[in-house]
Amino acid sequence: MSHIILGIESSCDDTSAAVIRDGWLLSNVIASQQVHKDFGGVVPELASRAHELNIVPVVSQALEKAGVRADELEAIAFTRGPGLLGSLLVGTSFAKALGLSLGKPIVMVNHLQGHILANFIRQEGVPVREPSFPYLCLLVSGGNSQIVKVNSPLEYEILGQTIDDAVGEAFDKCSKMMGLGYPGGPVIDRLAKLGNPDRFHFAKPHIPGLNYSFSGVKTSLLYFVRDEMAQNPDFLEQNKEDICASFQKTLIDILLDKLIKAARQTGIREITIGGGVSANSGLRNRIEEEGRKRHWNTYLPEFKFTTDNAAMIAIAGYFHYQAGERTPLDVAPVSRMADF
Ligand code: KG4
């Protein structure tokens, strides 16, 4: 019998629903919220209101595109956390109500696991290429910067993580500080392609072990721009491509330095990346380049699976469901999840 799973994702500002059959993607619908653009960041209250408006049409569309009736679903997987509580409440409550009305089980998923397992989403017409266990995942987003050793779809070890800001936060905050807009990652990525990455140098942290720190490099950029602008008020405008390229290169160097160390220490050569920052073209190129040099097998998620989406929640839910996990209906969403 085939397993058809509906995935629901509502942890931040994307309302998404996806249907998979035995690990193969049938549909993945995402409604991105435009309402936050003028605020320079996600406004939690507006996000949950938009999820409330989007959730029914998004789920209906996902079922329709998949050609699946609601009563054919075997389980409903949903993001329990981490994320914005009001946003998570919408997806969690919807999953519970749907499960109850259909008499189908619900399966909770840690959002970060979704990012880590994104390479297992199978699509018709796309060659299947999946990492073997154990593999290392560089998990990089607006809220996380971690190196995770993935022993099986349900078993994780955090080898290193940031002790202050996440790398996505460094992109976003520095972009805002330079007046380039939000979210900062895509803007800096675009400008960096036009600039010289070796022109400017920013402070790199010296953190022992496999942990990261990104607050120092952020401050280093801030002081550098402030001092240069004091001499030449047009400095930023005249040099923004080179600043972005050099700043991005510094962040990538920091990320790769520890990832290379982790690969060396564990002897693991199966390397993946996940999370919003894994869309960064400089990071993707560099991982592939290091992979060639170091004989790693590298796996980069497709762009559409780097940002928040329900396909990754459905695939993670599928693994949990297969392992026999069922979530009780009194489950509550959580904004933070200490562990996987
Ligand atoms: O995983 P994600 O969609 O959301 C959470 O953090 O929950 O990640 C969002 C982060 C933001 O910080 C955004 O600036 C960053 O991913 N991002 C990028 C790129 N696209 C998105 N960072 C660097 N380069 C990109 N192309």
Coordinates of C-alpha atoms and ligand atoms in Angstrom, one line a residue:
M1 CA 0.0 0.0 0.0
S2 CA 1.3 3.5 -0.8
H3 CA 1.8 6.0 2.0
I4 CA 0.3 9.5 1.1
I5 CA 1.4 12.2 3.5
L6 CA 0.3 15.8 3.6
G7 CA 2.9 18.2 5.0
I8 CA 2.0 21.6 6.5
E9 CA 4.5 24.4 7.2
S10 CA 3.7 27.7 8.9
S11 CA 6.7 28.4 11.1
C12 CA 7.5 31.9 9.9
D13 CA 6.1 33.9 6.9
D14 CA 5.4 31.2 4.3
T15 CA 2.2 29.2 4.4
S16 CA 2.9 25.9 2.6
A17 CA 1.3 22.5 2.0
A18 CA 2.7 19.6 0.1
V19 CA 1.7 16.0 -0.7
I20 CA 4.1 13.1 -1.1
R21 CA 3.5 9.5 -2.0
D22 CA 6.1 7.1 -0.7
G23 CA 8.7 9.9 -0.7
W24 CA 7.8 11.2 -4.1
L25 CA 6.6 14.8 -4.4
L26 CA 3.1 15.2 -5.9
S27 CA 2.6 18.9 -5.0
N28 CA 4.2 21.7 -3.1
V29 CA 2.3 25.0 -2.7
I30 CA 3.8 28.0 -1.0
A31 CA 2.1 31.3 -0.3
S32 CA 4.7 33.9 0.6
Q33 CA 3.6 36.9 2.6
Q34 CA 4.3 40.2 1.1
V35 CA 2.9 42.2 4.0
H36 CA 6.2 42.4 5.9
K37 CA 8.2 44.1 3.1
D38 CA 7.7 47.6 4.4
F39 CA 8.7 46.7 7.9
G40 CA 12.3 45.5 7.3
G41 CA 11.5 42.1 8.9
V42 CA 8.7 39.7 9.7
V43 CA 6.0 41.1 12.0
P44 CA 4.7 38.1 14.0
E45 CA 1.1 39.3 14.4
L46 CA 0.7 40.0 10.7
A47 CA 2.3 36.7 9.9
S48 CA -0.2 34.7 11.9
R49 CA -3.1 36.6 10.4
A50 CA -1.8 35.9 6.9
H51 CA -1.4 32.2 7.7
E52 CA -5.0 32.1 8.9
L53 CA -6.2 33.5 5.5
N54 CA -3.9 31.3 3.5
I55 CA -4.0 27.9 5.1
V56 CA -7.3 26.6 3.7
P57 CA -6.7 27.6 0.0
V58 CA -3.0 26.4 0.2
V59 CA -4.0 23.0 1.5
S60 CA -6.9 22.7 -1.0
Q61 CA -4.5 23.6 -3.8
A62 CA -1.9 21.1 -2.7
L63 CA -4.4 18.3 -2.7
E64 CA -5.9 19.3 -6.0
K65 CA -2.5 19.6 -7.7
A66 CA -1.5 16.2 -6.3
G67 CA -4.8 14.7 -7.5
V68 CA -5.4 13.3 -4.1
R69 CA -8.6 13.4 -2.0
A70 CA -8.4 14.3 1.7
D71 CA -9.7 10.9 2.7
E72 CA -6.8 9.2 0.7
L73 CA -4.2 10.8 3.1
E74 CA -2.6 8.4 5.4
A75 CA -1.2 11.0 7.9
I76 CA -0.7 14.7 8.3
A77 CA 2.7 16.0 9.1
F78 CA 3.1 19.5 10.5
T79 CA 5.8 21.8 11.8
R80 CA 5.6 21.9 15.6
G81 CA 8.6 24.3 16.0
P82 CA 10.9 26.2 16.2
G83 CA 9.4 29.4 14.9
L84 CA 6.9 32.2 15.6
L85 CA 4.4 30.9 18.1
G86 CA 1.3 32.5 16.5
S87 CA 2.4 31.3 13.0
L88 CA 3.0 27.7 14.3
L89 CA -0.4 27.7 16.0
V90 CA -2.2 28.1 12.7
G91 CA -0.5 25.1 11.1
T92 CA -0.7 23.0 14.2
S93 CA -4.3 23.7 14.9
F94 CA -5.2 23.1 11.2
A95 CA -3.3 19.8 11.2
K96 CA -5.1 18.7 14.4
A97 CA -8.6 19.7 13.1
L98 CA -8.0 18.0 9.8
G99 CA -6.6 14.8 11.4
L100 CA -9.6 14.7 13.8
S101 CA -12.2 15.2 11.1
L102 CA -10.6 12.6 8.8
G103 CA -9.8 10.1 11.5
K104 CA -6.1 10.2 10.4
P105 CA -3.0 10.4 12.5
I106 CA -0.9 13.6 12.8
V107 CA 2.9 13.6 13.0
M108 CA 4.9 16.5 14.4
V109 CA 8.1 17.6 12.7
N110 CA 11.0 19.7 13.9
H111 CA 11.4 22.4 11.2
L112 CA 15.2 22.0 11.2
Q113 CA 14.9 18.3 10.5
G114 CA 13.0 19.3 7.4
H115 CA 15.9 21.4 6.2
I116 CA 18.3 18.6 7.0
L117 CA 16.3 16.0 5.1
A118 CA 15.5 18.1 2.1
N119 CA 17.8 16.1 -0.2
F120 CA 15.5 13.1 0.2
I121 CA 12.5 14.7 -1.5
R122 CA 12.1 12.7 -4.7
Q123 CA 10.7 14.3 -7.8
E124 CA 9.6 12.7 -11.0
G125 CA 12.1 13.5 -13.8
V126 CA 14.9 14.4 -11.4
P127 CA 17.6 11.8 -10.9
V128 CA 17.6 10.4 -7.4
R129 CA 20.8 11.4 -5.5
E130 CA 20.7 11.1 -1.8
P131 CA 23.5 11.2 0.9
S132 CA 24.2 8.0 2.7
F133 CA 24.3 7.9 6.5
P134 CA 26.1 9.2 8.4
Y135 CA 26.5 12.5 6.7
L136 CA 27.3 16.1 7.8
C137 CA 24.8 18.9 7.3
L138 CA 25.8 22.5 7.4
L139 CA 22.5 24.0 8.6
V140 CA 22.5 27.7 8.0
S141 CA 19.4 30.0 8.3
G142 CA 18.2 33.1 9.9
G143 CA 18.0 31.4 13.3
N144 CA 20.7 28.7 13.1
S145 CA 24.3 27.9 12.2
Q146 CA 25.1 24.4 13.1
I147 CA 27.1 21.4 11.9
V148 CA 24.9 18.4 12.4
K149 CA 26.0 14.8 12.1
V150 CA 23.0 12.9 10.8
N151 CA 23.3 9.2 11.7
S152 CA 19.8 8.2 10.4
P153 CA 16.7 10.1 9.4
L154 CA 15.7 10.3 13.0
E155 CA 19.1 10.5 14.8
Y156 CA 21.2 13.7 15.0
E157 CA 24.2 15.0 16.8
I158 CA 25.1 18.7 16.9
L159 CA 28.8 18.9 16.5
G160 CA 29.1 22.7 16.5
Q161 CA 26.8 25.7 16.6
T162 CA 26.9 29.5 16.9
I163 CA 27.5 30.9 20.3
D164 CA 25.8 34.2 19.3
D165 CA 24.3 35.3 16.0
A166 CA 23.2 33.0 13.2
V167 CA 24.9 33.6 9.8
G168 CA 21.6 34.6 8.2
E169 CA 21.2 37.2 10.9
A170 CA 24.7 38.5 10.0
F171 CA 23.5 38.8 6.4
D172 CA 20.2 40.5 7.4
K173 CA 21.5 42.9 10.0
C174 CA 24.5 44.1 7.8
S175 CA 22.2 44.6 4.8
K176 CA 19.9 46.6 6.9
M177 CA 22.7 48.6 8.4
M178 CA 24.0 49.4 4.8
G179 CA 20.4 50.3 3.7
L180 CA 20.3 47.5 1.2
G181 CA 17.0 46.0 2.4
Y182 CA 15.5 42.9 3.9
P183 CA 16.0 39.9 3.7
G184 CA 19.7 40.7 3.4
G185 CA 21.0 37.4 2.2
P186 CA 19.6 37.5 -1.4
V187 CA 20.6 41.2 -1.8
I188 CA 24.2 40.7 -0.6
D189 CA 24.4 37.5 -2.7
R190 CA 23.4 39.5 -5.9
L191 CA 25.7 42.4 -5.3
A192 CA 28.6 40.1 -4.3
K193 CA 28.6 38.6 -7.7
L194 CA 29.6 42.0 -9.1
G195 CA 32.3 42.7 -6.6
N196 CA 35.9 41.8 -5.7
P197 CA 35.9 39.4 -2.7
D198 CA 39.5 40.1 -1.8
R199 CA 39.4 43.9 -1.6
F200 CA 38.4 44.3 2.0
H201 CA 39.2 42.2 5.1
F202 CA 36.9 41.7 8.1
A203 CA 37.7 40.2 11.5
K204 CA 37.4 36.5 11.7
P205 CA 36.6 34.9 15.1
H206 CA 38.9 32.5 17.0
I207 CA 36.4 30.1 18.6
P208 CA 37.8 26.7 19.8
G209 CA 36.2 23.5 18.6
L210 CA 33.5 23.4 16.0
N211 CA 31.4 26.3 17.3
Y212 CA 30.7 29.5 15.3
S213 CA 30.5 33.2 16.1
F214 CA 29.2 35.8 13.7
S215 CA 28.8 38.9 16.0
G216 CA 32.4 40.0 15.6
V217 CA 32.4 40.1 11.8
K218 CA 29.2 42.1 11.9
T219 CA 30.7 44.7 14.2
S220 CA 33.9 44.7 12.1
L221 CA 31.8 45.6 9.0
L222 CA 29.9 48.2 11.0
Y223 CA 33.0 50.1 12.2
F224 CA 34.7 49.8 8.9
V225 CA 31.8 51.4 7.0
R226 CA 31.3 54.1 9.7
D227 CA 35.1 55.0 9.6
E228 CA 35.2 55.1 5.8
M229 CA 32.0 57.2 5.6
A230 CA 33.5 59.7 7.9
Q231 CA 36.2 60.3 5.2
N232 CA 33.9 59.9 2.2
P233 CA 30.1 60.1 2.6
D234 CA 29.7 58.3 -0.8
F235 CA 32.0 55.4 0.2
L236 CA 29.2 52.9 0.6
E237 CA 27.4 53.7 -2.6
Q238 CA 30.7 53.7 -4.6
N239 CA 31.9 50.4 -3.1
K240 CA 28.9 48.4 -2.2
E241 CA 29.6 45.5 -4.6
D242 CA 33.1 45.0 -3.2
I243 CA 32.0 45.4 0.4
C244 CA 29.3 42.7 -0.2
A245 CA 31.6 40.4 -2.0
S246 CA 34.3 40.7 0.7
F247 CA 31.8 40.4 3.6
Q248 CA 30.2 37.3 2.0
K249 CA 33.5 35.7 1.4
T250 CA 34.4 36.2 5.1
L251 CA 31.2 34.6 6.2
I252 CA 31.8 31.6 3.8
D253 CA 35.4 31.3 5.0
I254 CA 34.2 31.1 8.6
L255 CA 31.5 28.5 7.7
L256 CA 33.9 26.3 5.7
D257 CA 36.7 26.4 8.1
K258 CA 34.7 24.5 10.7
L259 CA 33.0 22.3 8.2
I260 CA 36.3 21.1 6.9
K261 CA 37.5 20.5 10.5
A262 CA 34.3 18.5 11.2
A263 CA 34.8 16.4 8.1
R264 CA 38.4 15.7 9.0
Q265 CA 37.6 14.9 12.7
T266 CA 34.7 12.5 11.8
G267 CA 36.2 11.1 8.6
I268 CA 32.8 11.7 7.0
R269 CA 32.8 12.7 3.3
E270 CA 29.1 12.9 2.7
I271 CA 28.3 16.6 3.0
T272 CA 25.0 18.5 2.6
I273 CA 23.8 22.0 3.3
G274 CA 20.3 23.2 4.3
G275 CA 18.4 26.2 5.5
G276 CA 17.8 29.6 3.9
V277 CA 21.4 30.6 3.6
S278 CA 22.1 27.4 1.6
A279 CA 20.6 29.4 -1.3
N280 CA 23.7 31.5 -1.3
S281 CA 25.5 31.1 -4.6
G282 CA 28.9 31.8 -3.2
L283 CA 28.5 29.2 -0.5
R284 CA 27.1 26.6 -2.9
N285 CA 30.1 27.2 -5.3
R286 CA 32.6 27.0 -2.5
I287 CA 31.1 23.7 -1.0
E288 CA 31.4 22.2 -4.5
E289 CA 34.9 23.5 -4.9
E290 CA 36.1 22.2 -1.5
G291 CA 34.2 18.9 -2.3
R292 CA 36.2 18.4 -5.4
K293 CA 39.4 19.2 -3.7
R294 CA 38.7 17.0 -0.6
H295 CA 36.9 14.1 -2.4
W296 CA 33.6 14.8 -0.6
N297 CA 30.3 13.8 -2.1
T298 CA 28.3 17.0 -1.9
Y299 CA 24.6 17.4 -2.0
L300 CA 23.0 20.8 -2.5
P301 CA 19.2 21.1 -2.1
E302 CA 17.4 22.6 -5.1
F303 CA 16.8 26.3 -4.6
K304 CA 13.0 25.8 -4.1
F305 CA 13.8 23.6 -1.1
T306 CA 16.3 25.9 0.6
T307 CA 13.6 28.3 1.9
D308 CA 10.7 27.3 4.0
N309 CA 8.4 24.7 2.3
A310 CA 6.1 21.9 3.2
A311 CA 7.7 19.3 1.0
M312 CA 10.6 19.0 3.5
I313 CA 8.1 18.7 6.3
A314 CA 6.2 16.0 4.5
I315 CA 9.4 14.0 3.8
A316 CA 10.6 14.3 7.5
G317 CA 7.0 13.4 8.6
Y318 CA 7.2 10.4 6.3
F319 CA 10.3 9.1 8.0
H320 CA 8.7 9.6 11.5
Y321 CA 5.5 8.0 10.3
Q322 CA 7.3 4.9 9.0
A323 CA 9.1 4.6 12.3
G324 CA 5.7 4.3 14.0
E325 CA 5.5 7.8 15.5
R326 CA 2.1 9.3 16.1
T327 CA 1.5 12.7 17.8
P328 CA -1.3 13.1 20.4
L329 CA -4.0 15.7 19.7
D330 CA -3.1 17.7 22.8
V331 CA 0.3 18.7 21.3
A332 CA 1.1 22.4 21.5
P333 CA 3.5 24.2 19.2
V334 CA 6.8 25.5 20.6
S335 CA 8.8 28.5 19.5
R336 CA 12.1 26.9 20.6
M337 CA 13.1 23.3 20.4
A338 CA 16.2 22.6 22.3
D339 CA 17.1 19.4 20.5
F340 CA 16.1 17.3 17.5
Ligands
KG4_1 O1 15.6 29.0 6.6 P1 15.0 30.4 6.4 O2 14.1 30.6 5.2 O3 14.2 30.9 7.6 C1 14.6 30.9 8.9 O4 15.7 31.3 9.3 O5 13.7 30.4 9.7 O6 16.3 31.4 6.3 C2 16.1 32.7 6.1 C3 17.5 33.3 6.0 C4 17.5 34.8 6.0 O7 18.5 35.3 7.0 C5 18.0 35.2 4.6 O8 18.7 36.4 4.5 C6 18.8 34.0 4.2 O9 18.1 32.9 4.8 N1 19.0 33.9 2.8 C7 20.2 34.0 2.2 C8 20.0 33.8 0.8 N2 18.6 33.6 0.6 C9 18.1 33.6 1.9 N3 21.4 34.2 2.7 C10 22.4 34.3 1.8 N4 22.3 34.2 0.5 C11 21.1 34.0 -0.1 N5 21.0 33.9 -1.4

